[in-house]
mmCIF file of N, CA and C in Angstrom:
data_model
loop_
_atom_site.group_PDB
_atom_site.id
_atom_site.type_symbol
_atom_site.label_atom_id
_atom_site.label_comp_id
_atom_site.label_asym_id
_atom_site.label_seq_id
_atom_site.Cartn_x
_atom_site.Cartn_y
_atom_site.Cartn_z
ATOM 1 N N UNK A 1 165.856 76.618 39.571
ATOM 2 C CA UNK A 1 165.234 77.688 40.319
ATOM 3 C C UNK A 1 166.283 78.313 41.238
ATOM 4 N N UNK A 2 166.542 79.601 41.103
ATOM 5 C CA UNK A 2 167.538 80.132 41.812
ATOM 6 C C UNK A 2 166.692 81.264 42.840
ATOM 7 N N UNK A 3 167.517 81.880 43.774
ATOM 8 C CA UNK A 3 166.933 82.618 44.674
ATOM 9 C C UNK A 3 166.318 84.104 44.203
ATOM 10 N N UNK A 4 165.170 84.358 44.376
ATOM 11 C CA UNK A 4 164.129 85.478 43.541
ATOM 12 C C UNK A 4 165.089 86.867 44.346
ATOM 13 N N UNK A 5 165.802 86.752 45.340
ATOM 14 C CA UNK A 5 166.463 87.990 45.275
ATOM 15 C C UNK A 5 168.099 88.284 45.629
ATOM 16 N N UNK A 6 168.530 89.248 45.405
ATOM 17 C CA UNK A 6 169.897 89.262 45.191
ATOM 18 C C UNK A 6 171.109 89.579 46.601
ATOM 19 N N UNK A 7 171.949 89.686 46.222
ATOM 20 C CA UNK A 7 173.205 89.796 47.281
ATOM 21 C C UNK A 7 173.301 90.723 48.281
ATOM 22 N N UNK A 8 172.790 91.915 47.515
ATOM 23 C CA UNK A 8 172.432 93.354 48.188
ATOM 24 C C UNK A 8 171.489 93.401 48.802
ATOM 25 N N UNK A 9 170.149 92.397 48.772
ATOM 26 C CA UNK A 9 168.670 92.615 49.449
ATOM 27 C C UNK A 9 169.505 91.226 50.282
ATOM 28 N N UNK A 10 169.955 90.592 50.580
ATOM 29 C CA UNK A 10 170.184 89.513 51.419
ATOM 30 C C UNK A 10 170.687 90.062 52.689
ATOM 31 N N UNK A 11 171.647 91.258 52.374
ATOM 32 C CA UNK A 11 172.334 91.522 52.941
ATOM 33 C C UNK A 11 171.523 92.863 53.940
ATOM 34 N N UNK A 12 170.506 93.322 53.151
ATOM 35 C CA UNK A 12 169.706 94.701 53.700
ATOM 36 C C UNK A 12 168.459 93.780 54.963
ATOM 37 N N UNK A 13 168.893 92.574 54.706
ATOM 38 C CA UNK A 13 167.229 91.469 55.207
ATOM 39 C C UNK A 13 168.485 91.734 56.560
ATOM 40 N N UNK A 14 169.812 90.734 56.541
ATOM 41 C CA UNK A 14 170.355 90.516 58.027
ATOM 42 C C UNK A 14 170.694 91.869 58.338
ATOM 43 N N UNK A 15 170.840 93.431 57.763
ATOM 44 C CA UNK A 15 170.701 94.242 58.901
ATOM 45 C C UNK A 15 169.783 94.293 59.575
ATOM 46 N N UNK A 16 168.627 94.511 58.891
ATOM 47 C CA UNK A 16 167.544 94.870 59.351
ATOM 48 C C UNK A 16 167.110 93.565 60.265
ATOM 49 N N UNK A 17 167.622 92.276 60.372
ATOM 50 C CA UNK A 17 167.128 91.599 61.529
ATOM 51 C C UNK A 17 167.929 91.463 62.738
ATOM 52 N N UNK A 18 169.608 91.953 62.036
ATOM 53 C CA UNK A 18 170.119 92.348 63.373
ATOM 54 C C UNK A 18 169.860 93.405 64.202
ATOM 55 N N UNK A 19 169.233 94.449 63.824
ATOM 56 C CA UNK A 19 168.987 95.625 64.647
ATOM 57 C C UNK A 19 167.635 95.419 65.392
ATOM 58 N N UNK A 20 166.906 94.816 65.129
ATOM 59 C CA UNK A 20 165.439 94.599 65.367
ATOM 60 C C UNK A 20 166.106 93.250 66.906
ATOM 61 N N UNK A 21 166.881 92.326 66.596
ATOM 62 C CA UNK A 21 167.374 91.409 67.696
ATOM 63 C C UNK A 21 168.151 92.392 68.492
ATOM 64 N N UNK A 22 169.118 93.101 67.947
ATOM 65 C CA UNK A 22 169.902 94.191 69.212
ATOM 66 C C UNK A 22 168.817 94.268 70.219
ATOM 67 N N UNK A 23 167.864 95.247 69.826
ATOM 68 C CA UNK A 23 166.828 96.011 70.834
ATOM 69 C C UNK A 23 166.203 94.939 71.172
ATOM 70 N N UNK A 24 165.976 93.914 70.981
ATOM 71 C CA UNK A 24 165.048 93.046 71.844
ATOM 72 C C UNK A 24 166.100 91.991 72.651
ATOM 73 N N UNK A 25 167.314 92.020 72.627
ATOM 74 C CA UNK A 25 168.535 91.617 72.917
ATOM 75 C C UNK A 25 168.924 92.301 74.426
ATOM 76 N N UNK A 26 168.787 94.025 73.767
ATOM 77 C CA UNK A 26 169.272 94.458 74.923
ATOM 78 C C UNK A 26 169.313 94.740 76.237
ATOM 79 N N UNK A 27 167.831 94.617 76.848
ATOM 80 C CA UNK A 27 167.438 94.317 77.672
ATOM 81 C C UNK A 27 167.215 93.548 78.920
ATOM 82 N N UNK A 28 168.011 92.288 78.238
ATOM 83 C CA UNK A 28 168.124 91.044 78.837
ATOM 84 C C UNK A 28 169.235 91.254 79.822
ATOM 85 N N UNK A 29 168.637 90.696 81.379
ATOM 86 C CA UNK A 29 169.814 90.473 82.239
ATOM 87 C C UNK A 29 170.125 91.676 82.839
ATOM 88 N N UNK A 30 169.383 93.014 82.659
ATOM 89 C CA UNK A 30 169.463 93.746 84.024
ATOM 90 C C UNK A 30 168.619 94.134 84.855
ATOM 91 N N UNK A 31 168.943 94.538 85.818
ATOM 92 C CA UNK A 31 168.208 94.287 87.052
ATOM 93 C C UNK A 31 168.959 95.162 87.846
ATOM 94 N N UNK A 32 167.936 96.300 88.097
ATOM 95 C CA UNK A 32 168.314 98.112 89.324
ATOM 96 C C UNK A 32 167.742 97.366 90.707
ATOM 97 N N UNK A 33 167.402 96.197 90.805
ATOM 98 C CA UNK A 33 166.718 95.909 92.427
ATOM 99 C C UNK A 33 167.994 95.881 93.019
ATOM 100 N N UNK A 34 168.999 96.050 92.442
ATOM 101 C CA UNK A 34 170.115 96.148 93.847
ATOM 102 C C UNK A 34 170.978 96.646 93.591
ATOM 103 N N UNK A 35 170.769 97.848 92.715
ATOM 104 C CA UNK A 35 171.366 98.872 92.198
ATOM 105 C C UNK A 35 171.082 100.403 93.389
ATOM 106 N N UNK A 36 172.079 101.067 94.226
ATOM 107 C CA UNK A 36 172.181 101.879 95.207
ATOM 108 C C UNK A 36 171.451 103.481 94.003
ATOM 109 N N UNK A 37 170.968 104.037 94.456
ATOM 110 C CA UNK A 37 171.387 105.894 94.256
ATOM 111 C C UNK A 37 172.848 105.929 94.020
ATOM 112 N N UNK A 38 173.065 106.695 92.251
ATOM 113 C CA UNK A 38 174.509 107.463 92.420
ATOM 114 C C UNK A 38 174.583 108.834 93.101
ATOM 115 N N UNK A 39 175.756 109.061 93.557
ATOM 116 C CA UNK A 39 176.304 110.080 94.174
ATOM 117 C C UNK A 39 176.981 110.943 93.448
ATOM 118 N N UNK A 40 177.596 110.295 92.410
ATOM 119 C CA UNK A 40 178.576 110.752 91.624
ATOM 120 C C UNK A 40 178.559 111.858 90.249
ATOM 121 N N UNK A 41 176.911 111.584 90.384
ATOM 122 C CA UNK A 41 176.191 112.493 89.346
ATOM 123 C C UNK A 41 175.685 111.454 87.611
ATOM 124 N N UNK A 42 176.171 110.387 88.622
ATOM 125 C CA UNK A 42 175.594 109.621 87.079
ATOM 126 C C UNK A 42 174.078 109.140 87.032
ATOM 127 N N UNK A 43 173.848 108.416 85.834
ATOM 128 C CA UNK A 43 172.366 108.395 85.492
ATOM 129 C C UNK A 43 171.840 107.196 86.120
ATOM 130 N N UNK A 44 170.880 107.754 86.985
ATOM 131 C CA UNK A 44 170.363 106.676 87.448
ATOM 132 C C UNK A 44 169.922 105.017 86.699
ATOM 133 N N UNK A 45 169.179 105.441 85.292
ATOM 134 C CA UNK A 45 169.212 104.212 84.430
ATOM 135 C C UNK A 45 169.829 103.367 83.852
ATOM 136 N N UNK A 46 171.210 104.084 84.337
ATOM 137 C CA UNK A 46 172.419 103.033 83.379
ATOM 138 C C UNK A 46 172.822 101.907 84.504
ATOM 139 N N UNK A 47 173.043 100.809 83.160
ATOM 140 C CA UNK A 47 173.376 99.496 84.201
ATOM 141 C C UNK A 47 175.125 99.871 84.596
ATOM 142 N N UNK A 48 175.391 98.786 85.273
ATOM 143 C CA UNK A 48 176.581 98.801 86.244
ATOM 144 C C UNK A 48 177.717 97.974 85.431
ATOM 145 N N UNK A 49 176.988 96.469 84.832
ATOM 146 C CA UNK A 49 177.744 96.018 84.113
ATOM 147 C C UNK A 49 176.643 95.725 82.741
ATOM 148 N N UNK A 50 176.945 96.616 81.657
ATOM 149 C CA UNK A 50 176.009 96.499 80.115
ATOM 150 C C UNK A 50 176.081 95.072 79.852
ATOM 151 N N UNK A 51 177.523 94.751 79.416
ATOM 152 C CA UNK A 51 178.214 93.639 78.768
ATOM 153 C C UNK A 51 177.559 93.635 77.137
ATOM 154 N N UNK A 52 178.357 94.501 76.542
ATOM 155 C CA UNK A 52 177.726 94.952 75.340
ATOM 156 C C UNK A 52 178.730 94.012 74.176
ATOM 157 N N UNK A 53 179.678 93.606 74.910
ATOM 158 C CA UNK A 53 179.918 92.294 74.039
ATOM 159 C C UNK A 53 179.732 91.525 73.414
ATOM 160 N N UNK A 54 179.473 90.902 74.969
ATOM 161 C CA UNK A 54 178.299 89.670 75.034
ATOM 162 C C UNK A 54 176.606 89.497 74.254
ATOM 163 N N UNK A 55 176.226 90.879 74.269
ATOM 164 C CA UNK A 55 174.965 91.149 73.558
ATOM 165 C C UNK A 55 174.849 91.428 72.408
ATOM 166 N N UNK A 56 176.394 92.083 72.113
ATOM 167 C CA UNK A 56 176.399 92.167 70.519
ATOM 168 C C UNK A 56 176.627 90.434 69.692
ATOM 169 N N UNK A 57 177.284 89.603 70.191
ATOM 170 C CA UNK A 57 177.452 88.313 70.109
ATOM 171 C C UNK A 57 176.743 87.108 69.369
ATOM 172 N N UNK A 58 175.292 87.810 70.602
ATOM 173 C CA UNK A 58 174.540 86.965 70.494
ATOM 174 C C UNK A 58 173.226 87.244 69.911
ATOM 175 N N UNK A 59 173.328 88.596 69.321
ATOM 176 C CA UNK A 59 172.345 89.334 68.474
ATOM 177 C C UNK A 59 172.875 88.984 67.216
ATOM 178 N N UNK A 60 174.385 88.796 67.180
ATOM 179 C CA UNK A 60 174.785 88.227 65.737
ATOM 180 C C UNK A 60 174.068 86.830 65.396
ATOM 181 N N UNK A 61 174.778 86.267 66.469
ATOM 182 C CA UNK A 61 174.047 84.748 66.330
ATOM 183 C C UNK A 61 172.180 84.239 65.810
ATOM 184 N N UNK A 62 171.579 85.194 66.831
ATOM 185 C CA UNK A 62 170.376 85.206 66.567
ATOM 186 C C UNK A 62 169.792 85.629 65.576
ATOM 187 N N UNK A 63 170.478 86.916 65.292
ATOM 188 C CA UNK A 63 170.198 87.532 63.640
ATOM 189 C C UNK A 63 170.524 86.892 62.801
ATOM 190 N N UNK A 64 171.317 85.975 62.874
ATOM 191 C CA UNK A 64 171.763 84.873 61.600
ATOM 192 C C UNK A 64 170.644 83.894 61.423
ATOM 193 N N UNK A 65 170.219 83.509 62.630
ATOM 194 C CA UNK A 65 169.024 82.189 62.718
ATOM 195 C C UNK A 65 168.315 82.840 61.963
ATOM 196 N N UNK A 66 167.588 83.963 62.289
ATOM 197 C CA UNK A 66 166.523 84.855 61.834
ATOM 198 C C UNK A 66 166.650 84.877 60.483
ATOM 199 N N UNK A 67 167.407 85.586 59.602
ATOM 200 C CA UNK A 67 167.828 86.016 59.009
ATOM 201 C C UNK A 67 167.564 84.274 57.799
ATOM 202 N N UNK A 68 168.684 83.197 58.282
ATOM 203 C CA UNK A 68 168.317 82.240 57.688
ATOM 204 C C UNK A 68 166.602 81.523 57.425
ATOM 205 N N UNK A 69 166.151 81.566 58.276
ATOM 206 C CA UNK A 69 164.948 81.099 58.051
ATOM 207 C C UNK A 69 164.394 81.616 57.177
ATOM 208 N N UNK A 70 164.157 83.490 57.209
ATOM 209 C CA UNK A 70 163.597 83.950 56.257
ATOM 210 C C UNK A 70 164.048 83.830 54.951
ATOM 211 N N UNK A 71 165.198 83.285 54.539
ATOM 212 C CA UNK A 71 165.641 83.312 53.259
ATOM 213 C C UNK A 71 165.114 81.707 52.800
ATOM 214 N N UNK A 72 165.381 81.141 53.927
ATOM 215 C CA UNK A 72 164.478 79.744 53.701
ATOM 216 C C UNK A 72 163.093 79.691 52.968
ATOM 217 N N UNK A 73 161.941 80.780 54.066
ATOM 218 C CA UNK A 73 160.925 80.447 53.403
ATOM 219 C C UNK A 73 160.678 82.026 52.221
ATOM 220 N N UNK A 74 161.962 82.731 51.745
ATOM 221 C CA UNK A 74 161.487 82.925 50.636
ATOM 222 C C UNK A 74 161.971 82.120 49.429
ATOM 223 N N UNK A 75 163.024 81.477 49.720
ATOM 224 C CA UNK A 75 163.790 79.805 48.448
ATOM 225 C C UNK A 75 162.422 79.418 48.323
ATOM 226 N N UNK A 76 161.458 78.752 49.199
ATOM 227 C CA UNK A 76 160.906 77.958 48.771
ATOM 228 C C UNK A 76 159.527 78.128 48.701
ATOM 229 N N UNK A 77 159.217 79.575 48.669
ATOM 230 C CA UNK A 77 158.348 80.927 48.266
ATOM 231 C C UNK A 77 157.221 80.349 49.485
ATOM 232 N N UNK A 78 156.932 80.489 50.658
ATOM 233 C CA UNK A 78 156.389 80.377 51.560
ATOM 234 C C UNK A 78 155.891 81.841 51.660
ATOM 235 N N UNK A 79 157.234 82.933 51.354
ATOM 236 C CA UNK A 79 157.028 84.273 51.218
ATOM 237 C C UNK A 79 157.384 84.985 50.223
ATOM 238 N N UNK A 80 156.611 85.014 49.142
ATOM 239 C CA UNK A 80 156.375 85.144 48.070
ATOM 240 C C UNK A 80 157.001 87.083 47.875
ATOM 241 N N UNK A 81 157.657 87.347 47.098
ATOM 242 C CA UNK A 81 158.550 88.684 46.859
ATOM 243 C C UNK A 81 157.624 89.217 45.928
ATOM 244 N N UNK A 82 156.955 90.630 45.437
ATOM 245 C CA UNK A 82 156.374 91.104 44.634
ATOM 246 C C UNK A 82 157.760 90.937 43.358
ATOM 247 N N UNK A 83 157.883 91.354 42.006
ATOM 248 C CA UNK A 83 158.612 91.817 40.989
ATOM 249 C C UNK A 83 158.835 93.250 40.949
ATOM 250 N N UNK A 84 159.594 93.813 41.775
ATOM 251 C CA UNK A 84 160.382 95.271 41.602
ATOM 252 C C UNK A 84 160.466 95.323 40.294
ATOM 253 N N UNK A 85 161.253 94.228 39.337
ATOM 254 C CA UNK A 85 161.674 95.142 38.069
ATOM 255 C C UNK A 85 160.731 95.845 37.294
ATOM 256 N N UNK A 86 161.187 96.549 36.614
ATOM 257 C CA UNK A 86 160.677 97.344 35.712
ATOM 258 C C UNK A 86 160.075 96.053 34.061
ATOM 259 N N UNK A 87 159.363 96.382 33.542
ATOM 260 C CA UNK A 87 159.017 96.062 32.695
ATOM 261 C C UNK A 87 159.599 96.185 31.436
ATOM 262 N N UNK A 88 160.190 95.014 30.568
ATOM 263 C CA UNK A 88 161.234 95.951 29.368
ATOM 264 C C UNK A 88 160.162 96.197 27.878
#
């Protein structure tokens, strides 16, 4: 029994769970309660320090967990894939 889908859909699963972890990623860890009024003409909503590094990092990391599990429970069809192909 080999895996019901291929290299290219494996690969379309961890974008799509890294981008979905970005945005729920990104959020984390700021805080305007002691953030002044700019003067300078900048935007009030932007943080001071992003650390977009660090968040890209660990959205990798997490998107990998993610990403693994679901391939887990489709190996061992927990989540069962319809048949795309065509019929010959």
């Amino acid at each position: 029994m080999g895996m019901p889908i291929g290299p290219l859909t494996m690969l379309a699963v961890y974008v799509v769970c890294w981008w979905i972890s970005l945005f729920a990623i990104l959020p984390l860890g700021m805080n305007q309660a002691d953030q002044e009024r700019p003067t300078d003409g900048g935007q009030w909503g932007a943080p001071l320090q992003p650390n977009l590094k660090r968040k890209f990092l660990t959205t990798t990391w997490v998107s990998a967990l993610v990403w693994l599990l679901i391939m887990v429970l489709v190996y061992i069809g927990w989540m069962p894939l319809p048949e795309l192909t065509p019929p010959t």
